[in-house]
Short mmCIF file of C-alpha atoms in Angstrom, two decimals:
data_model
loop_
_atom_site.label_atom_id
_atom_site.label_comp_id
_atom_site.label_asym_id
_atom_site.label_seq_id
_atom_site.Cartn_x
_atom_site.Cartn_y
_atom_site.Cartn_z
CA UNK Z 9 0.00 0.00 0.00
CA UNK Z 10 2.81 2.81 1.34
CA UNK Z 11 4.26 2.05 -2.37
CA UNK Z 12 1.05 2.28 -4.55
CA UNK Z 13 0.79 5.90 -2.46
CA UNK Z 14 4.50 6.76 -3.33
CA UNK Z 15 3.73 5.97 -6.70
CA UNK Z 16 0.41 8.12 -6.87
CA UNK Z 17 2.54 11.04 -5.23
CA UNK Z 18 5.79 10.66 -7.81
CA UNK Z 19 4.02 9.88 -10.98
CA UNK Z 20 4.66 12.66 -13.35
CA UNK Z 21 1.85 11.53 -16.00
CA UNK Z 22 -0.68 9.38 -15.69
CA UNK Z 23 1.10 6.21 -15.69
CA UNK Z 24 2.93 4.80 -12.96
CA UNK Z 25 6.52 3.83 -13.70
CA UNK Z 26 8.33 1.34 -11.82
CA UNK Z 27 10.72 3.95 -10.97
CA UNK Z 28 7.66 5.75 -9.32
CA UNK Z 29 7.19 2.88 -7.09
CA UNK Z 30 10.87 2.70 -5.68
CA UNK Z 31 11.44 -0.41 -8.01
CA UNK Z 32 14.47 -0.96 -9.86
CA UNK Z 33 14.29 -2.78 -13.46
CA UNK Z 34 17.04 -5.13 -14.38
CA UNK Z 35 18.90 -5.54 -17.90
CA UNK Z 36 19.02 -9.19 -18.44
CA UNK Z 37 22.43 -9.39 -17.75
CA UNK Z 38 22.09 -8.34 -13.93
CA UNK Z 39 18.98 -10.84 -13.89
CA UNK Z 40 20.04 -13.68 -11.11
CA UNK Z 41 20.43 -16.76 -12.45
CA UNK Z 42 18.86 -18.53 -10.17
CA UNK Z 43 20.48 -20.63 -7.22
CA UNK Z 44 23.63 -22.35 -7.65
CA UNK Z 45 21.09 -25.70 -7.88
CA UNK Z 46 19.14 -24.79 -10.49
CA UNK Z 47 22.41 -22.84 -12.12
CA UNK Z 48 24.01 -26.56 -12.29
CA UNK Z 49 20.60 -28.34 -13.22
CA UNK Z 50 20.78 -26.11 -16.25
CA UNK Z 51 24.13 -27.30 -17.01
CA UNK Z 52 23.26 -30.46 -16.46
CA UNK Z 53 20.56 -30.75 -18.69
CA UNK Z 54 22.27 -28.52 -21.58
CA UNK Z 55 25.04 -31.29 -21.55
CA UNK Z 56 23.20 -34.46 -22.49
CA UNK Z 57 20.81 -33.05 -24.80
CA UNK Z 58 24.39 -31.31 -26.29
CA UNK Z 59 26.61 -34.53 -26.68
CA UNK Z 60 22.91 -36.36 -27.35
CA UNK Z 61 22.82 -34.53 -30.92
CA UNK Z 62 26.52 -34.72 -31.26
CA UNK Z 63 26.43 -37.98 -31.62
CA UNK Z 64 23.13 -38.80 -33.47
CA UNK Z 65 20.96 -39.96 -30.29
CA UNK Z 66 23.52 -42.95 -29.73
CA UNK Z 67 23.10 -43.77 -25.74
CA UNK Z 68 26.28 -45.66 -25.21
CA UNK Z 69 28.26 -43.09 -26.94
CA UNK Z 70 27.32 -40.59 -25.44
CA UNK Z 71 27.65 -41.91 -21.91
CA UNK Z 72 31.02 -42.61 -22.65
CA UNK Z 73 31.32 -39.06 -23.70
CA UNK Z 74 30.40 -37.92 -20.77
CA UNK Z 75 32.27 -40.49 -18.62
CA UNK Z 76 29.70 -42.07 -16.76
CA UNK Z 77 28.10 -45.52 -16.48
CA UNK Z 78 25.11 -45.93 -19.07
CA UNK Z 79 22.45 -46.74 -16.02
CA UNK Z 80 23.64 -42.99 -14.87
CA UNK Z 81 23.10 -42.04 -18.31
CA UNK Z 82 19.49 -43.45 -18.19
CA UNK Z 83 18.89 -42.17 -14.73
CA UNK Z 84 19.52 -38.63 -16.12
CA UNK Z 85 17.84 -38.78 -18.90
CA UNK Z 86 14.58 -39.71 -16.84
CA UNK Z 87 15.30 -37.23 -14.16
CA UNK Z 88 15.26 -33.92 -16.90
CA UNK Z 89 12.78 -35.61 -18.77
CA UNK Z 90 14.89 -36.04 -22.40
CA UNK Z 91 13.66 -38.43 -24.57
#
């Protein structure tokens, strides 16, 4: 409510700005990524569907890519939901 009124008081139009409100916008490159869970998540998933293409959908391969056992490779292929 106290900054709906600061807006109403600082508006200098008819519209009120976020600037107006005491709000501060954020070019996407000072946008938080997120926590450092999710951040790796991301990762996570960007890598297997990455080295999946690379290498034409070919499980074993890519496991190996990645250096892990293929059950792994199953496992985290279920858990992001690829495939």
């Amino acid at each position: 409510a106290n900054r709906v009124r600061r807006g109403l008081v600082l508006a200098e139009g008819r519209q009120i700005e976020a600037q107006d409100l005491g709000l501060q916008l954020l070019d996407p490159e000072q946008q938080p990524l997120g926590t450092l869970e999710e951040y790796k998540q991301r990762a996570e998933r960007q890598a297997l569907c990455d080295v999946l293409n690379r290498h034409s959908d070919n499980l074993s391969v890519a496991a190996k890519v990645l250096g892990i056992s293929r059950p792994t490779f199953y496992r985290l292929l279920h858990k992001h939901q690829i495939r």
